[in-house]
mmCIF file of N, CA and C in Angstrom:
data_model
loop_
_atom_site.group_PDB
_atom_site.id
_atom_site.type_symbol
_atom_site.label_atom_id
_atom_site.label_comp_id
_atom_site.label_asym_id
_atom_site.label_seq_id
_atom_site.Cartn_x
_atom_site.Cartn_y
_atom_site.Cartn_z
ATOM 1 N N UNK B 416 228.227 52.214 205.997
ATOM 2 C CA UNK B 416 227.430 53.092 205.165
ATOM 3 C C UNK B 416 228.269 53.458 203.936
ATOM 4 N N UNK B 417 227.512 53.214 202.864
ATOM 5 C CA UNK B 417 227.951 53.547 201.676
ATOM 6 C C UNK B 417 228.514 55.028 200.703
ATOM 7 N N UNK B 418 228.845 55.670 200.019
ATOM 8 C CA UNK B 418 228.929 56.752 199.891
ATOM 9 C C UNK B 418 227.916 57.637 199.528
ATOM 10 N N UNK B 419 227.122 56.881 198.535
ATOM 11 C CA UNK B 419 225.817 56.971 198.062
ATOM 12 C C UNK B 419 224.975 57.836 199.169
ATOM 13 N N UNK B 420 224.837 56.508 199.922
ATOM 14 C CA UNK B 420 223.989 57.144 201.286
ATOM 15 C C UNK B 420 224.446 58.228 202.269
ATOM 16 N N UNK B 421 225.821 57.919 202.433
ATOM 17 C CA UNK B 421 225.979 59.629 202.358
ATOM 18 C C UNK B 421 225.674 60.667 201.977
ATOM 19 N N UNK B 422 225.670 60.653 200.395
ATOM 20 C CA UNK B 422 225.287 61.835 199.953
ATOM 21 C C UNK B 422 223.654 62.137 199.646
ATOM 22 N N UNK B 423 222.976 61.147 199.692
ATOM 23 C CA UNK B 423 221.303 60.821 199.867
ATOM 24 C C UNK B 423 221.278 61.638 201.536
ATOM 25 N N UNK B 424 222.115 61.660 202.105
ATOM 26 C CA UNK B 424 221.937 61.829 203.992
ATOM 27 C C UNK B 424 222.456 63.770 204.087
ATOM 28 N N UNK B 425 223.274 63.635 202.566
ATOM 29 C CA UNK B 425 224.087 65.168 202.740
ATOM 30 C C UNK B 425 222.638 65.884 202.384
ATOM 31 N N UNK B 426 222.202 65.663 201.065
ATOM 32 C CA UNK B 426 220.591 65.917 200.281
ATOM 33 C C UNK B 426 220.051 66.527 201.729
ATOM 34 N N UNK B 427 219.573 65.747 202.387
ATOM 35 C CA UNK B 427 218.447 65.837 203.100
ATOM 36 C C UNK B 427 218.422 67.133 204.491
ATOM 37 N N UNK B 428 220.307 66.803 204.888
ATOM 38 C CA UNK B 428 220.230 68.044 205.936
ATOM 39 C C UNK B 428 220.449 69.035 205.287
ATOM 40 N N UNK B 429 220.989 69.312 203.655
ATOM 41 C CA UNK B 429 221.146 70.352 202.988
ATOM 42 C C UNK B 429 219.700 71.150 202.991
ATOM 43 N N UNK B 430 218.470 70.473 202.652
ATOM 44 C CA UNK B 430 217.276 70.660 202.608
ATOM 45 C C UNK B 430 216.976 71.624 204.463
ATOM 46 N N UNK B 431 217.404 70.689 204.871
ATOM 47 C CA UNK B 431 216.938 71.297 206.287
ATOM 48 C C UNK B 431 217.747 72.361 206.732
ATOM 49 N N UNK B 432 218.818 72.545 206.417
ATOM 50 C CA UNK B 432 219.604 73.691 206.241
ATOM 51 C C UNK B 432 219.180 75.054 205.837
ATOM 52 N N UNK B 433 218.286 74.595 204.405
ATOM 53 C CA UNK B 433 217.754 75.603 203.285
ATOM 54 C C UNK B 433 216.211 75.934 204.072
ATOM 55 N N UNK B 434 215.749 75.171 204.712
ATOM 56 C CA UNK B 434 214.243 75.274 204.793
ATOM 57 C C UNK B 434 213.631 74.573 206.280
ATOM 58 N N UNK B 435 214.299 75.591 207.292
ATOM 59 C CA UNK B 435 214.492 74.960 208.355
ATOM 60 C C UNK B 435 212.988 75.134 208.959
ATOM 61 N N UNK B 436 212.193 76.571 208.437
ATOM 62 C CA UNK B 436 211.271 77.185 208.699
ATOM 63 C C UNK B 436 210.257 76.149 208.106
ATOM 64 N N UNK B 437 210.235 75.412 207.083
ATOM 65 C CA UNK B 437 208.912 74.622 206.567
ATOM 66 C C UNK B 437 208.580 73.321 207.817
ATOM 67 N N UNK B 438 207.327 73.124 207.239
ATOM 68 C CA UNK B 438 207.348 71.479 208.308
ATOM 69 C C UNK B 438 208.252 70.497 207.726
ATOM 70 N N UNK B 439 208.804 70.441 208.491
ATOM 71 C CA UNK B 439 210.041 69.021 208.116
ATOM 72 C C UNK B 439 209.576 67.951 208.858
ATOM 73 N N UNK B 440 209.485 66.793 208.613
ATOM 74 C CA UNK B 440 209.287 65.576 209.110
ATOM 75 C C UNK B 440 210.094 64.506 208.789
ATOM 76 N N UNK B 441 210.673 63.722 209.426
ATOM 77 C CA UNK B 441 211.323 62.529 209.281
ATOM 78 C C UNK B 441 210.685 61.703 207.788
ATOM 79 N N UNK B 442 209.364 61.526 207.305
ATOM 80 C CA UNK B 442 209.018 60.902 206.250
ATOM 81 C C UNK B 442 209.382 61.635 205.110
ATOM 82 N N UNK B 443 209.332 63.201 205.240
ATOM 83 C CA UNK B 443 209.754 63.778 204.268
ATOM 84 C C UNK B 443 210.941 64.130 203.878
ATOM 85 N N UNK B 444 212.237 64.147 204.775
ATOM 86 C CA UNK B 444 213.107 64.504 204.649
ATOM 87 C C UNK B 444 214.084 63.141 204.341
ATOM 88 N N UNK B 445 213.397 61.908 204.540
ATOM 89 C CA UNK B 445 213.497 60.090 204.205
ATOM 90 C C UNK B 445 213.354 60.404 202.719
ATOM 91 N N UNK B 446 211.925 61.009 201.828
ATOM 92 C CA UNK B 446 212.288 60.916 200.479
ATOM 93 C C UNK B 446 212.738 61.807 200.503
ATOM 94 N N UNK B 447 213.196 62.768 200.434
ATOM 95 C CA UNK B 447 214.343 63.576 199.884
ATOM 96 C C UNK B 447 215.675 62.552 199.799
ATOM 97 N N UNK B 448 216.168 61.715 201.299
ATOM 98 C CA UNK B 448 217.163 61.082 200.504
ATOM 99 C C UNK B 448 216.884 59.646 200.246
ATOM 100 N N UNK B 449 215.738 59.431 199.478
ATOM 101 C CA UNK B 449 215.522 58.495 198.851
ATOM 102 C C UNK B 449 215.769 57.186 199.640
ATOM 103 N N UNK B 450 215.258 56.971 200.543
ATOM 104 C CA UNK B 450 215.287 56.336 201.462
ATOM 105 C C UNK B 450 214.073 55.916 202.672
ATOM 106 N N UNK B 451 213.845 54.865 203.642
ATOM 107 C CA UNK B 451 212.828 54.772 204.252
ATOM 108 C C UNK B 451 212.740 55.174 205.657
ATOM 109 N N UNK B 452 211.974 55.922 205.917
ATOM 110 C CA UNK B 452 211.937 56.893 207.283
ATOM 111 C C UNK B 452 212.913 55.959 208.270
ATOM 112 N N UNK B 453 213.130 54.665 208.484
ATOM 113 C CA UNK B 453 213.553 54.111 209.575
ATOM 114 C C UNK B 453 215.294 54.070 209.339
ATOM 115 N N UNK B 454 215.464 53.624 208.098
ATOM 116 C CA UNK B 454 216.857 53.298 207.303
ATOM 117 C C UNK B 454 216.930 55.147 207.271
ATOM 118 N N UNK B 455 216.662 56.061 207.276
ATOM 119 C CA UNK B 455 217.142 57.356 207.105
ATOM 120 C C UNK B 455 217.352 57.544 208.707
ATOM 121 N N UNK B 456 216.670 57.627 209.603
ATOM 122 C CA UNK B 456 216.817 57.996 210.909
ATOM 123 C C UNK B 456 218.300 57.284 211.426
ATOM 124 N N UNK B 457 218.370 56.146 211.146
ATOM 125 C CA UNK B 457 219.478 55.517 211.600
ATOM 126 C C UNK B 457 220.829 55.793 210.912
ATOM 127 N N UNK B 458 220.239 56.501 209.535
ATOM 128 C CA UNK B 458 221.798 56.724 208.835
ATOM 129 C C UNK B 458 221.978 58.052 209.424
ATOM 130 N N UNK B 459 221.355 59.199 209.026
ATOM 131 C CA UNK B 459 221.459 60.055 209.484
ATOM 132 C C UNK B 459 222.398 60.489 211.081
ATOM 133 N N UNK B 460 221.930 59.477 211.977
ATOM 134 C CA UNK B 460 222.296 59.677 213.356
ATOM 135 C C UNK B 460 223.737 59.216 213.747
ATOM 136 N N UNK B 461 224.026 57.787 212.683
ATOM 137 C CA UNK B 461 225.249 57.321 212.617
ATOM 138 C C UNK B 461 226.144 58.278 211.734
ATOM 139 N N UNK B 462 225.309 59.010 210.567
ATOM 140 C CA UNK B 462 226.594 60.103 209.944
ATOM 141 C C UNK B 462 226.779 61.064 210.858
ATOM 142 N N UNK B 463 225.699 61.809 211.518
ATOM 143 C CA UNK B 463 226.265 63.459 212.076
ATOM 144 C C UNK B 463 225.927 62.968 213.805
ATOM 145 N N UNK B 464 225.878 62.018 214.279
ATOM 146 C CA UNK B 464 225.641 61.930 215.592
ATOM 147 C C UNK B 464 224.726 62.708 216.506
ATOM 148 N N UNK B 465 223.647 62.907 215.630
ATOM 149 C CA UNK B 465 222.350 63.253 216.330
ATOM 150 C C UNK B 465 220.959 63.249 215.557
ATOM 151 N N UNK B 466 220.113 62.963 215.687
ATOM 152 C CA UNK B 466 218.637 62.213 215.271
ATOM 153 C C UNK B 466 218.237 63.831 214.120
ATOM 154 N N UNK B 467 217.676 63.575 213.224
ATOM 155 C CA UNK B 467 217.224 64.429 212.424
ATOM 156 C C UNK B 467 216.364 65.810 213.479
ATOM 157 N N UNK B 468 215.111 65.102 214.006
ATOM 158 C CA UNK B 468 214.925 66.662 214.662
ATOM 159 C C UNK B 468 215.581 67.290 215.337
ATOM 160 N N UNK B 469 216.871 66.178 216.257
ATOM 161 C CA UNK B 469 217.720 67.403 217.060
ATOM 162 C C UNK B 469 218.132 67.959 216.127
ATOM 163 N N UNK B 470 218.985 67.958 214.866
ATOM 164 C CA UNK B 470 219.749 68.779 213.993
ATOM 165 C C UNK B 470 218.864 69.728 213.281
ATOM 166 N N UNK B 471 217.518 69.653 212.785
ATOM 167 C CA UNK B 471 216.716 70.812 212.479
ATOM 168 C C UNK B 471 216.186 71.648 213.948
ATOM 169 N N UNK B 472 216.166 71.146 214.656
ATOM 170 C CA UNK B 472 215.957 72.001 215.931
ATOM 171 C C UNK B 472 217.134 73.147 216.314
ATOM 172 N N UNK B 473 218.316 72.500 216.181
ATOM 173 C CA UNK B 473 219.431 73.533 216.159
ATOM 174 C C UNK B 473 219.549 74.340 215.055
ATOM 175 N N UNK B 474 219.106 73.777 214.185
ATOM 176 C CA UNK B 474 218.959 75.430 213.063
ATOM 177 C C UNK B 474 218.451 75.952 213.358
ATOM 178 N N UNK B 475 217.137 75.620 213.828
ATOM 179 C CA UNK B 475 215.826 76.743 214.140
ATOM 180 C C UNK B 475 216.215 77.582 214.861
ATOM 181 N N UNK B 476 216.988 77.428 216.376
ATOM 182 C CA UNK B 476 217.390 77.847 217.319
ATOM 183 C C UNK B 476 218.279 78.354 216.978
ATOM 184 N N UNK B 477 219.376 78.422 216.122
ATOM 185 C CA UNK B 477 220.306 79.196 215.399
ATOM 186 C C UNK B 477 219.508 80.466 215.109
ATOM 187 N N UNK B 478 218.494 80.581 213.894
ATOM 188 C CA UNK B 478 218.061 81.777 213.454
ATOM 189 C C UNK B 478 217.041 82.278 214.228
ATOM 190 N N UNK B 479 216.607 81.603 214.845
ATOM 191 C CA UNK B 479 215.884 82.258 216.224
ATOM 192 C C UNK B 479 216.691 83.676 216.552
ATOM 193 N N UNK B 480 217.952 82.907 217.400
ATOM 194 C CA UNK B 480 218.812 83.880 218.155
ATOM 195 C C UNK B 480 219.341 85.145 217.132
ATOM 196 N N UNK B 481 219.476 84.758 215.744
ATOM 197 C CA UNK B 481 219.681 85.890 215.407
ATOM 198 C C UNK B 481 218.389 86.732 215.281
ATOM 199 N N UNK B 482 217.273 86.098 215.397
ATOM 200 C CA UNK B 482 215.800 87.034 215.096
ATOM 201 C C UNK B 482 215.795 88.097 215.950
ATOM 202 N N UNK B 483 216.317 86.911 217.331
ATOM 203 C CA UNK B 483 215.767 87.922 218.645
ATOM 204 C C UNK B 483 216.548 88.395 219.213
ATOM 205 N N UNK B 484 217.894 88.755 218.417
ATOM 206 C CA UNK B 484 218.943 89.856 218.563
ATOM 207 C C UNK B 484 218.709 91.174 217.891
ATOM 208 N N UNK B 485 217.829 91.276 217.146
ATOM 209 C CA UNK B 485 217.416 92.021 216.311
ATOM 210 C C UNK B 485 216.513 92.769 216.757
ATOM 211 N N UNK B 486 216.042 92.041 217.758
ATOM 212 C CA UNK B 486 214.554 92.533 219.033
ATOM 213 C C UNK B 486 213.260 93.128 218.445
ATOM 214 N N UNK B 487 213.048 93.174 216.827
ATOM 215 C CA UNK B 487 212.213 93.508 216.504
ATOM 216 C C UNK B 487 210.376 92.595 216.686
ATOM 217 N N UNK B 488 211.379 91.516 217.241
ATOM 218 C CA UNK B 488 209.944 90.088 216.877
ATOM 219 C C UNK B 488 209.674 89.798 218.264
ATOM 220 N N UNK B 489 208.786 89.273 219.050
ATOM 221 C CA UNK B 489 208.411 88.646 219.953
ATOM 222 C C UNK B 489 208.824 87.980 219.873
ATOM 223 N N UNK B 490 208.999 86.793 221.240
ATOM 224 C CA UNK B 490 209.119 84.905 221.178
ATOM 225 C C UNK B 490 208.261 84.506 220.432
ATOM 226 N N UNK B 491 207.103 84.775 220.887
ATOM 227 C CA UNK B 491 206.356 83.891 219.768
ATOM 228 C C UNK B 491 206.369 84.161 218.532
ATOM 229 N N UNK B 492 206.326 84.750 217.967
ATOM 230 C CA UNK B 492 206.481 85.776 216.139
ATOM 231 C C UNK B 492 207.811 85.135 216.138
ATOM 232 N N UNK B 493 209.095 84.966 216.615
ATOM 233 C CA UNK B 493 209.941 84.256 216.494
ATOM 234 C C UNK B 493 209.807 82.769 216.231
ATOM 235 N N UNK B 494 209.289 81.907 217.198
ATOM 236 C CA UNK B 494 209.396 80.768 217.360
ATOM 237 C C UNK B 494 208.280 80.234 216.382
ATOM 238 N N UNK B 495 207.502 81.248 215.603
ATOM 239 C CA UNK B 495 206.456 80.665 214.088
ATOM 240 C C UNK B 495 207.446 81.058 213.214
ATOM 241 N N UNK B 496 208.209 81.629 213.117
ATOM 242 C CA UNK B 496 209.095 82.399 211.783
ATOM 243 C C UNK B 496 210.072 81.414 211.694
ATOM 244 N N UNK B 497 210.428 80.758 212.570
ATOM 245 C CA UNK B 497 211.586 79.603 212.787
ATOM 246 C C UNK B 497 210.948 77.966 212.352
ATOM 247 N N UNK B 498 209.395 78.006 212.040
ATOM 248 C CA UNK B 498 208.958 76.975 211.941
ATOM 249 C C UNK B 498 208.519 75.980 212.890
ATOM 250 N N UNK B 499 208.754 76.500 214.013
ATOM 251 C CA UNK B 499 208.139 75.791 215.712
ATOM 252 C C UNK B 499 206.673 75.711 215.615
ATOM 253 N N UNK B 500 205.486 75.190 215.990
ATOM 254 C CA UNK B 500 204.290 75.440 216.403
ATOM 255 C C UNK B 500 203.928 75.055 217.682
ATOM 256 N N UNK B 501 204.808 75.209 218.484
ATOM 257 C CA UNK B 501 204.619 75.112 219.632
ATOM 258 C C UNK B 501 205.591 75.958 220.981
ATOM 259 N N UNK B 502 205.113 76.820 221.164
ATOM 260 C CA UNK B 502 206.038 77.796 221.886
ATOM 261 C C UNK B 502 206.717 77.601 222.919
ATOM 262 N N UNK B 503 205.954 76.591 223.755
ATOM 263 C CA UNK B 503 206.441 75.816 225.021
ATOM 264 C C UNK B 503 207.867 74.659 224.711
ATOM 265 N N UNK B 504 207.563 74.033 223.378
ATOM 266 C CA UNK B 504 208.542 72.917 222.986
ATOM 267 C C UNK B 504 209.925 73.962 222.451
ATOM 268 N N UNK B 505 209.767 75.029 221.713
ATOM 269 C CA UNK B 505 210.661 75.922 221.411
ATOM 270 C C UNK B 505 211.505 76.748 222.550
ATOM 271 N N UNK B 506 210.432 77.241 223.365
ATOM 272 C CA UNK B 506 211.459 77.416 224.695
ATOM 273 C C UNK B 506 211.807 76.541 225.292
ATOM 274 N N UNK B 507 211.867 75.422 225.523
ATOM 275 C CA UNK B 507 212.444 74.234 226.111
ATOM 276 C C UNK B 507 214.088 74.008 225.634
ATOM 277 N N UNK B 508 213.416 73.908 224.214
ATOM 278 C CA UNK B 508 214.655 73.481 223.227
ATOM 279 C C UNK B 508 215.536 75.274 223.319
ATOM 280 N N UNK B 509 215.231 75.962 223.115
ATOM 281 C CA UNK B 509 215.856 76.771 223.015
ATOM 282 C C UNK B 509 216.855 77.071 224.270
ATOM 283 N N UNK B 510 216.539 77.329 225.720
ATOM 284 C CA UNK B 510 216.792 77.293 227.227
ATOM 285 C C UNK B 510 217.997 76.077 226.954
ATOM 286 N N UNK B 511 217.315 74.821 226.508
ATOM 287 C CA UNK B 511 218.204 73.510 226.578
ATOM 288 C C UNK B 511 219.864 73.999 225.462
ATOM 289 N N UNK B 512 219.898 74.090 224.402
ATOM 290 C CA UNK B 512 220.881 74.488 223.721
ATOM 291 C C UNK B 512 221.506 75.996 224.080
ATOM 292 N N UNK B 513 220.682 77.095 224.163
ATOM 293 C CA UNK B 513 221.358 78.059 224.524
ATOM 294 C C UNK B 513 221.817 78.301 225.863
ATOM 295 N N UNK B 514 221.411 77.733 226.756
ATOM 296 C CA UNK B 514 221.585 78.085 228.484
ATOM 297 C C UNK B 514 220.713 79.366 228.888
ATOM 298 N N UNK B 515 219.611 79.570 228.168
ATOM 299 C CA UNK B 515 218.505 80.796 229.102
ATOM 300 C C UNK B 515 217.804 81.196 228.180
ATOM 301 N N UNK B 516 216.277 81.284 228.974
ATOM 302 C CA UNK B 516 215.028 81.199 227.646
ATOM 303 C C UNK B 516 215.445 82.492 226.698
ATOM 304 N N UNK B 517 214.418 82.245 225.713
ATOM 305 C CA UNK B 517 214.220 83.339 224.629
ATOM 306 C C UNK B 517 214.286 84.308 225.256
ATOM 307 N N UNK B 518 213.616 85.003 225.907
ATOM 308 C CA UNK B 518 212.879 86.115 226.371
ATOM 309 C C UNK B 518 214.211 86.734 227.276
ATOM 310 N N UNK B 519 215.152 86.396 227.677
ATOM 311 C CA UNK B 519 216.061 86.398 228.677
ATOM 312 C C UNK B 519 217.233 86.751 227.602
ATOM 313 N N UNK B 520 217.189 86.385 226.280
ATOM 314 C CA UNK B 520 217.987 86.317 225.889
ATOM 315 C C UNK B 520 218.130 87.594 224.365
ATOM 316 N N UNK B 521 216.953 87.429 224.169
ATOM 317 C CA UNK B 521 215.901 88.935 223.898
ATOM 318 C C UNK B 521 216.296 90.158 224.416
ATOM 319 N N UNK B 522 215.823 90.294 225.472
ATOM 320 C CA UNK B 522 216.306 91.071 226.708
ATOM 321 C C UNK B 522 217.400 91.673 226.305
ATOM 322 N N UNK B 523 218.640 90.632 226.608
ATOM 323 C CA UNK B 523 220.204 90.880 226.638
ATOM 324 C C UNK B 523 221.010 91.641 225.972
ATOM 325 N N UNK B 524 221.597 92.873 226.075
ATOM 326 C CA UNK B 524 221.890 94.112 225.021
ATOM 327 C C UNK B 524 223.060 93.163 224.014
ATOM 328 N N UNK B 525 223.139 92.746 223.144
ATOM 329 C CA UNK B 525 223.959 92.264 221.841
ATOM 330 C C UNK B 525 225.008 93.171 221.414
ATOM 331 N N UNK B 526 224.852 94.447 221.703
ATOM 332 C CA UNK B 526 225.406 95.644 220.721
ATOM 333 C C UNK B 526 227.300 95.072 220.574
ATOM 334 N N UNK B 527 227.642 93.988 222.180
ATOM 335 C CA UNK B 527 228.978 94.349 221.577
ATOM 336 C C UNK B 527 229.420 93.227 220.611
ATOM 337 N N UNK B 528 228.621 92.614 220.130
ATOM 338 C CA UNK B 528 228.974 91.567 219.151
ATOM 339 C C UNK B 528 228.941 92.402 217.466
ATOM 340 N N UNK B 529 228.166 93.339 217.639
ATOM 341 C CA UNK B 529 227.514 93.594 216.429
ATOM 342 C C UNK B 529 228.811 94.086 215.592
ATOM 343 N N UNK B 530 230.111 94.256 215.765
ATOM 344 C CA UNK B 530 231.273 94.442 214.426
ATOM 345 C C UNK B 530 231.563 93.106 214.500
ATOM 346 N N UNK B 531 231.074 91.904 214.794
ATOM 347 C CA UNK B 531 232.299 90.513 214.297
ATOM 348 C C UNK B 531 230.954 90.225 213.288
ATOM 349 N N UNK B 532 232.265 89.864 212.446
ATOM 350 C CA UNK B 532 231.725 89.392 210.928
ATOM 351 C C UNK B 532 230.271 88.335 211.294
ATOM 352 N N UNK B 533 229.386 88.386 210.204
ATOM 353 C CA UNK B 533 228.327 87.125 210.946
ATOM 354 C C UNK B 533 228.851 85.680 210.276
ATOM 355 N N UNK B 534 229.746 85.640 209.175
ATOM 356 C CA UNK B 534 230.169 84.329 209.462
ATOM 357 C C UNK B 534 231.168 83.786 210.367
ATOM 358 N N UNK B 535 231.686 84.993 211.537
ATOM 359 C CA UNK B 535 232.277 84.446 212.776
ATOM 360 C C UNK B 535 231.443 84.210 213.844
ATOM 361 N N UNK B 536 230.612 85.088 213.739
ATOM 362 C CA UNK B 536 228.943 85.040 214.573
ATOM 363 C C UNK B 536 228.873 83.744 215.006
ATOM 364 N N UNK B 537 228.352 83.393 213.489
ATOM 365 C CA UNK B 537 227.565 81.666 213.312
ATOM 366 C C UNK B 537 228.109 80.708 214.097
ATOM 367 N N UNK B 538 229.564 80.649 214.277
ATOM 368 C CA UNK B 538 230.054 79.441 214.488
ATOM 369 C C UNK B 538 230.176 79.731 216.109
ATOM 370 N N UNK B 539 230.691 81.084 216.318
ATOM 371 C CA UNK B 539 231.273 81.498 217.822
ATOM 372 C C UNK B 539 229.664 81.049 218.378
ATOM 373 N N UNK B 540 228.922 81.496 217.867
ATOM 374 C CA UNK B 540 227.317 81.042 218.819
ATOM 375 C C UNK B 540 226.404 80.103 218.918
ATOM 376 N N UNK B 541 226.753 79.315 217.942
ATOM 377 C CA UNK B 541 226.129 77.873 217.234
ATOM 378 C C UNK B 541 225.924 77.432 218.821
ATOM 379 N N UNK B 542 224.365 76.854 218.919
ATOM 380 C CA UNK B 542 223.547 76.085 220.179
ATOM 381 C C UNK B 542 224.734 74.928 220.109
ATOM 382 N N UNK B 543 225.389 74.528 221.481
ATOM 383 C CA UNK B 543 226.157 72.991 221.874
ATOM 384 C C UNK B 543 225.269 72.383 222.199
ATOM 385 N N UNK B 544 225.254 71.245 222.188
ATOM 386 C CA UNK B 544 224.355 70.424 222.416
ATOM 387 C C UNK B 544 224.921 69.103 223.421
ATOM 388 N N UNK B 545 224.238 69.010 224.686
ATOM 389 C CA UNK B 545 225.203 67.912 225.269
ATOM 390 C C UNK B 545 226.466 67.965 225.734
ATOM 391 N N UNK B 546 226.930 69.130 226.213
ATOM 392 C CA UNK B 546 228.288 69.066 226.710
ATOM 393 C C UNK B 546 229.646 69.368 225.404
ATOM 394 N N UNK B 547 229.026 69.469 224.622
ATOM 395 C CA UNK B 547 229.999 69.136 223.192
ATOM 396 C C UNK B 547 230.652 70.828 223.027
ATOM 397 N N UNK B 548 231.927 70.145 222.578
ATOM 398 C CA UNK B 548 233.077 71.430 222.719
ATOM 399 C C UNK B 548 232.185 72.284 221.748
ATOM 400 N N UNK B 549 232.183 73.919 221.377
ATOM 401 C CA UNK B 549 232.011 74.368 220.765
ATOM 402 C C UNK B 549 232.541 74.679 219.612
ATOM 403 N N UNK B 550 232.013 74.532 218.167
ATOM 404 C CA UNK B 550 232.084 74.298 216.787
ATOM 405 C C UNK B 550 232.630 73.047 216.386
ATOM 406 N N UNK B 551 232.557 72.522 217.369
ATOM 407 C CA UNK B 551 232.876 70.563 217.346
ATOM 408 C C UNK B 551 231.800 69.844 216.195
ATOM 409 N N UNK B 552 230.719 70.936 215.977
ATOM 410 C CA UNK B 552 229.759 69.947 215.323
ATOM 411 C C UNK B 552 229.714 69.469 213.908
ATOM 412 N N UNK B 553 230.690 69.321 213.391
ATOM 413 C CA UNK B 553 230.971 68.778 212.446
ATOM 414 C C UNK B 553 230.905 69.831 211.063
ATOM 415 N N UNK B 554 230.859 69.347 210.035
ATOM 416 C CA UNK B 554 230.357 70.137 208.781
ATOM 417 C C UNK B 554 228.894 69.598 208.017
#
């Protein structure tokens, strides 16, 4: 892979980064990096070692958890604010990366996290995925 396409591949999760909440789709996030849904899926997976929706799924599930630390939102009012439309596929995914549904996790008093900085937050809580060491996931 070229550098180019690298940075056509940086484009695209930057996008999903920025706008994790919109519908993202593999065709759309292909033109963003100027590229064809099939040739993007495969670059993509060979640059960051995981398929485009797992990596927008872990954002989602990122700001999820901070939503519903906040306890002001429901799961569901969460899991539409995160860009999910499907509440069942969101708790799945969510249970799967975090280790225990929304609602469980909702629940869970937060208060003693609440003095670490939130850009130590981010990384100390970032969803693992697969066994993978934590903050292993690249940049």
């Amino acid at each position: 892979m070229d550098l180019e396409d690298l940075r056509r591949l940086r484009r695209a999760r930057d996008v999903m980064d920025r706008d994790y909440a919109e519908p993202l789709d593999v065709p759309a996030l292909a033109r963003v990096a100027l590229m064809s849904p099939g040739h993007f899926s495969r670059g993509f997976r060979a640059a960051y070692g995981e398929t485009p929706y797992s990596y927008l799924m872990t954002r989602r599930v990122e700001r999820a958890k901070a939503l519903l630390r906040r306890g002001d939102l429901s799961v569901t009012e969460v899991c539409f604010a995160v860009g999910c439309t499907s509440l069942g596929s969101f708790s799945s995914r969510f249970t799967e990366l975090v280790g225990e549904p929304p609602s469980a996790y909702r629940s869970r008093d937060h208060g003693a996290g609440a003095p670490i900085p939130a850009c130590v937050a981010k990384v100390r809580t970032r969803p693992v995925r697969n066994g993978e060491a934590p903050g292993a996931a690249g940049s």
